[in-house]
CSV table of C-alpha atoms in Angstrom, one decimal:
chain,number,residue,atom,x,y,z
D,243,UNK,CA,-5.6,48.1,69.9
D,244,UNK,CA,-5.8,50.1,73.1
D,245,UNK,CA,-9.2,50.6,74.9
D,246,UNK,CA,-9.4,54.3,74.3
D,247,UNK,CA,-12.4,55.9,72.6
D,248,UNK,CA,-13.1,59.2,71.0
D,249,UNK,CA,-16.4,60.7,69.8
D,250,UNK,CA,-17.3,62.0,67.4
D,251,UNK,CA,-14.9,60.7,64.9
D,252,UNK,CA,-15.8,63.5,62.4
D,253,UNK,CA,-17.4,66.9,63.1
D,254,UNK,CA,-18.4,69.7,60.8
D,255,UNK,CA,-19.6,72.8,62.6
D,256,UNK,CA,-20.2,76.5,62.1
D,257,UNK,CA,-18.2,79.3,63.5
D,258,UNK,CA,-19.2,80.4,67.1
D,259,UNK,CA,-20.6,77.0,68.1
D,260,UNK,CA,-19.6,75.4,71.4
D,261,UNK,CA,-18.3,71.9,71.0
D,262,UNK,CA,-17.1,69.1,73.3
D,263,UNK,CA,-14.8,66.3,72.1
D,264,UNK,CA,-15.2,63.2,74.2
D,265,UNK,CA,-12.4,60.8,75.2
D,266,UNK,CA,-12.8,57.8,77.4
D,267,UNK,CA,-10.4,54.9,78.4
D,268,UNK,CA,-11.2,51.7,80.1
D,269,UNK,CA,-7.7,50.8,81.2
D,270,UNK,CA,-7.7,52.7,84.5
D,271,UNK,CA,-4.9,54.9,83.4
D,272,UNK,CA,-4.2,57.9,85.6
D,273,UNK,CA,-2.5,60.0,82.9
D,274,UNK,CA,-4.4,61.4,79.9
D,275,UNK,CA,-3.3,63.7,77.1
D,276,UNK,CA,-4.8,65.7,74.2
D,277,UNK,CA,-2.7,66.3,71.1
D,278,UNK,CA,-3.5,68.5,68.1
D,279,UNK,CA,-2.4,67.1,64.7
D,280,UNK,CA,-1.9,69.8,62.0
D,281,UNK,CA,-2.8,69.2,58.4
D,282,UNK,CA,1.0,68.9,57.9
D,283,UNK,CA,0.9,65.9,60.2
D,284,UNK,CA,3.0,67.2,63.2
D,285,UNK,CA,1.5,66.5,66.6
D,286,UNK,CA,1.5,69.0,69.5
D,287,UNK,CA,0.6,68.4,73.1
D,288,UNK,CA,-2.2,70.9,74.1
D,289,UNK,CA,-3.4,69.5,77.5
D,290,UNK,CA,-2.6,66.7,79.9
D,291,UNK,CA,-3.8,65.4,83.2
D,292,UNK,CA,-2.1,63.2,85.9
D,293,UNK,CA,-5.4,62.3,87.6
D,294,UNK,CA,-8.8,63.4,88.8
D,295,UNK,CA,-9.0,67.2,89.2
D,296,UNK,CA,-5.5,67.6,87.7
D,297,UNK,CA,-5.2,69.5,84.3
D,298,UNK,CA,-2.3,71.3,82.8
D,299,UNK,CA,-1.7,73.1,79.5
D,300,UNK,CA,0.7,71.6,77.1
D,301,UNK,CA,3.4,72.9,74.9
D,302,UNK,CA,1.1,74.4,72.2
D,303,UNK,CA,-1.2,77.2,73.3
D,304,UNK,CA,-4.8,76.3,72.7
D,305,UNK,CA,-8.1,78.1,73.3
D,306,UNK,CA,-9.7,74.8,74.3
D,307,UNK,CA,-10.3,73.7,77.9
D,308,UNK,CA,-10.4,70.3,79.5
D,309,UNK,CA,-11.7,68.7,82.7
D,310,UNK,CA,-11.0,65.5,84.6
D,311,UNK,CA,-13.8,64.7,86.9
D,312,UNK,CA,-13.6,60.9,86.5
D,313,UNK,CA,-10.5,58.8,85.9
D,314,UNK,CA,-11.8,57.4,82.6
D,315,UNK,CA,-13.1,60.5,81.1
D,316,UNK,CA,-11.1,63.5,79.7
D,317,UNK,CA,-13.3,65.8,77.5
D,318,UNK,CA,-12.0,68.8,75.6
D,319,UNK,CA,-14.3,71.8,75.0
D,320,UNK,CA,-14.1,74.8,72.6
D,321,UNK,CA,-16.5,77.5,73.8
D,322,UNK,CA,-16.6,79.2,70.4
D,323,UNK,CA,-15.3,77.3,67.5
D,324,UNK,CA,-13.3,79.1,64.7
D,325,UNK,CA,-11.9,78.0,61.4
D,326,UNK,CA,-8.4,78.1,62.9
D,327,UNK,CA,-9.5,75.3,65.2
D,328,UNK,CA,-9.9,73.0,62.2
D,329,UNK,CA,-7.5,70.1,62.9
D,330,UNK,CA,-7.4,66.5,64.1
D,331,UNK,CA,-7.5,66.0,67.9
D,332,UNK,CA,-5.9,62.9,69.4
D,333,UNK,CA,-6.5,61.7,72.9
D,334,UNK,CA,-4.0,59.4,74.7
D,335,UNK,CA,-3.5,57.7,78.1
D,336,UNK,CA,-0.7,56.0,80.0
D,337,UNK,CA,-0.2,54.3,83.3
D,338,UNK,CA,1.5,55.9,86.3
D,339,UNK,CA,4.8,54.4,87.2
D,340,UNK,CA,8.4,54.9,88.0
D,341,UNK,CA,9.6,54.5,84.4
D,342,UNK,CA,8.5,56.1,81.2
D,343,UNK,CA,5.2,54.6,80.3
D,344,UNK,CA,3.9,54.1,76.8
D,345,UNK,CA,1.1,56.4,75.7
D,346,UNK,CA,-1.8,54.7,73.9
D,347,UNK,CA,-3.9,56.7,71.5
D,348,UNK,CA,-7.5,56.9,70.5
D,349,UNK,CA,-8.7,57.0,66.9
D,350,UNK,CA,-8.9,60.8,66.8
D,351,UNK,CA,-11.6,63.4,66.1
D,352,UNK,CA,-11.3,65.3,62.8
D,353,UNK,CA,-12.8,68.7,63.3
D,354,UNK,CA,-13.8,71.1,60.5
D,355,UNK,CA,-15.0,74.6,61.4
D,356,UNK,CA,-16.7,76.5,58.6
C,223,UNK,CA,15.9,72.5,73.5
C,224,UNK,CA,14.7,69.0,73.2
C,225,UNK,CA,13.8,67.9,69.7
C,226,UNK,CA,13.5,65.0,67.3
C,227,UNK,CA,14.0,65.1,63.6
C,228,UNK,CA,12.7,62.9,60.8
C,229,UNK,CA,14.7,64.1,57.8
C,230,UNK,CA,12.6,62.3,55.1
C,231,UNK,CA,9.0,63.3,54.4
C,232,UNK,CA,8.5,60.1,52.4
C,233,UNK,CA,10.3,56.8,51.9
C,234,UNK,CA,9.5,54.6,49.0
C,235,UNK,CA,10.5,50.9,48.9
C,236,UNK,CA,9.6,47.8,46.9
C,237,UNK,CA,7.8,45.0,48.6
C,238,UNK,CA,10.3,42.4,50.0
C,239,UNK,CA,13.1,44.9,50.2
C,240,UNK,CA,14.5,46.1,53.6
C,241,UNK,CA,13.2,49.5,54.8
C,242,UNK,CA,14.7,52.2,57.0
C,243,UNK,CA,12.9,55.2,58.4
C,244,UNK,CA,15.3,57.7,60.0
C,245,UNK,CA,15.1,59.5,63.3
C,246,UNK,CA,17.6,61.7,65.1
C,247,UNK,CA,17.2,63.4,68.4
C,248,UNK,CA,18.6,66.2,70.6
C,249,UNK,CA,18.0,66.0,74.3
C,250,UNK,CA,20.0,66.7,77.4
C,251,UNK,CA,20.3,63.6,79.5
C,252,UNK,CA,19.3,60.1,78.6
C,253,UNK,CA,16.5,59.9,76.0
C,254,UNK,CA,13.5,57.6,75.9
C,255,UNK,CA,12.6,56.9,72.3
C,256,UNK,CA,9.4,55.7,70.7
C,257,UNK,CA,8.1,54.7,67.3
C,258,UNK,CA,4.4,55.0,66.4
C,259,UNK,CA,2.5,54.2,63.2
C,260,UNK,CA,-0.6,55.9,61.9
C,261,UNK,CA,-2.8,54.3,59.3
C,262,UNK,CA,-5.4,56.4,57.4
C,263,UNK,CA,-8.2,57.7,59.6
C,264,UNK,CA,-6.8,56.0,62.6
C,265,UNK,CA,-5.0,57.1,65.8
C,266,UNK,CA,-1.4,56.3,66.5
C,267,UNK,CA,-0.4,52.8,67.3
C,268,UNK,CA,2.6,52.0,69.4
C,269,UNK,CA,5.4,50.0,67.7
C,270,UNK,CA,8.3,49.9,70.1
C,271,UNK,CA,10.4,51.9,72.6
C,272,UNK,CA,13.9,52.2,73.9
C,273,UNK,CA,14.4,53.0,77.6
C,274,UNK,CA,17.6,51.4,78.5
C,275,UNK,CA,19.6,48.2,77.9
C,276,UNK,CA,20.1,46.5,74.6
C,277,UNK,CA,20.5,49.0,71.8
C,278,UNK,CA,18.5,46.9,69.4
C,279,UNK,CA,14.8,46.9,70.2
C,280,UNK,CA,12.2,44.6,68.6
C,281,UNK,CA,8.6,45.7,68.3
C,282,UNK,CA,5.3,44.9,66.6
C,283,UNK,CA,4.8,43.6,63.1
C,284,UNK,CA,8.4,42.7,62.6
C,285,UNK,CA,9.8,46.1,63.1
C,286,UNK,CA,13.0,46.9,65.0
C,287,UNK,CA,15.0,50.0,65.9
C,288,UNK,CA,18.6,50.6,66.9
C,289,UNK,CA,19.6,53.2,69.4
C,290,UNK,CA,22.9,54.8,68.5
C,291,UNK,CA,24.1,57.2,71.2
C,292,UNK,CA,27.1,58.5,69.4
C,293,UNK,CA,25.0,59.4,66.3
C,294,UNK,CA,22.0,60.4,68.4
C,295,UNK,CA,19.8,58.2,66.2
C,296,UNK,CA,17.0,55.7,66.5
C,297,UNK,CA,16.2,54.5,63.0
C,298,UNK,CA,13.3,52.1,62.4
C,299,UNK,CA,14.0,49.1,60.3
C,300,UNK,CA,12.3,46.0,58.8
C,301,UNK,CA,14.1,43.3,56.9
C,302,UNK,CA,11.3,42.7,54.3
C,303,UNK,CA,8.7,45.4,53.6
C,304,UNK,CA,5.0,44.6,53.0
C,305,UNK,CA,2.5,46.7,51.1
C,306,UNK,CA,0.4,46.8,54.3
C,307,UNK,CA,3.3,48.6,56.0
C,308,UNK,CA,2.4,51.7,54.0
C,309,UNK,CA,1.5,54.3,56.6
C,310,UNK,CA,2.7,57.4,58.4
C,311,UNK,CA,5.5,56.8,61.0
C,312,UNK,CA,6.3,59.0,63.9
C,313,UNK,CA,9.4,59.0,66.1
C,314,UNK,CA,9.0,60.5,69.5
C,315,UNK,CA,11.3,61.3,72.4
C,316,UNK,CA,10.8,61.8,76.1
C,317,UNK,CA,13.2,62.1,79.0
C,318,UNK,CA,13.5,61.4,82.7
C,319,UNK,CA,10.9,62.8,85.0
C,320,UNK,CA,8.5,63.8,82.3
C,321,UNK,CA,5.8,62.1,80.4
C,322,UNK,CA,5.7,64.6,77.6
C,323,UNK,CA,6.3,63.2,74.2
C,324,UNK,CA,8.0,65.3,71.6
C,325,UNK,CA,7.1,64.1,68.1
C,326,UNK,CA,8.9,64.3,64.8
C,327,UNK,CA,7.2,65.6,61.8
C,328,UNK,CA,6.4,62.1,60.5
C,329,UNK,CA,7.6,60.1,57.5
C,330,UNK,CA,5.2,58.6,55.0
C,331,UNK,CA,6.3,55.1,54.0
C,332,UNK,CA,5.1,53.8,50.7
C,333,UNK,CA,5.7,50.2,49.8
C,334,UNK,CA,5.1,49.3,46.2
C,335,UNK,CA,4.1,45.8,45.0
């Protein structure tokens, strides 16, 4: 198991609330990622970061935002949650290097917006 | 466009029998291929990857995968399935100079006692 943590594991919240999903890793990895996993199981990259103060949007458009102030921490924020945000969110990290590095995943946060 | 396909939504196999989970890809240039497994209420766990070299890659839990360039495939195999192998399996592809993973839609493996 990789040393990457996500909290909360489950969250049920009402429409319009602001939420932050936490992701932390203790491996010293420079690169971190957020994926959204649909109920139909497919994963889509929504945000990534190559290091402190670096954030980029992924392939799937998302209303969420991210920040990377510390190497080990990559939180995701939804300013106003909506039912369409209901999904599972998976955080991952990988080393920097010349070759393709393996991404290691956290356990995920399952979000339900009512 | 870069893509990866897992043509089977579900694979059923009896315990002790060999299993195969199929994956094909479409990328320009040399692909880097990965297999991950997801158990219920868990994140993805890395199984194995192909970057270059030997076409047969061995990974965790007795799994292996064979890279076939002519068929653009990277099928996951295990000689003898266990009930505990029952899970969701994802194939993913990346390529040179990018760390982005493109995932397949996943295949649910069900191993029956």
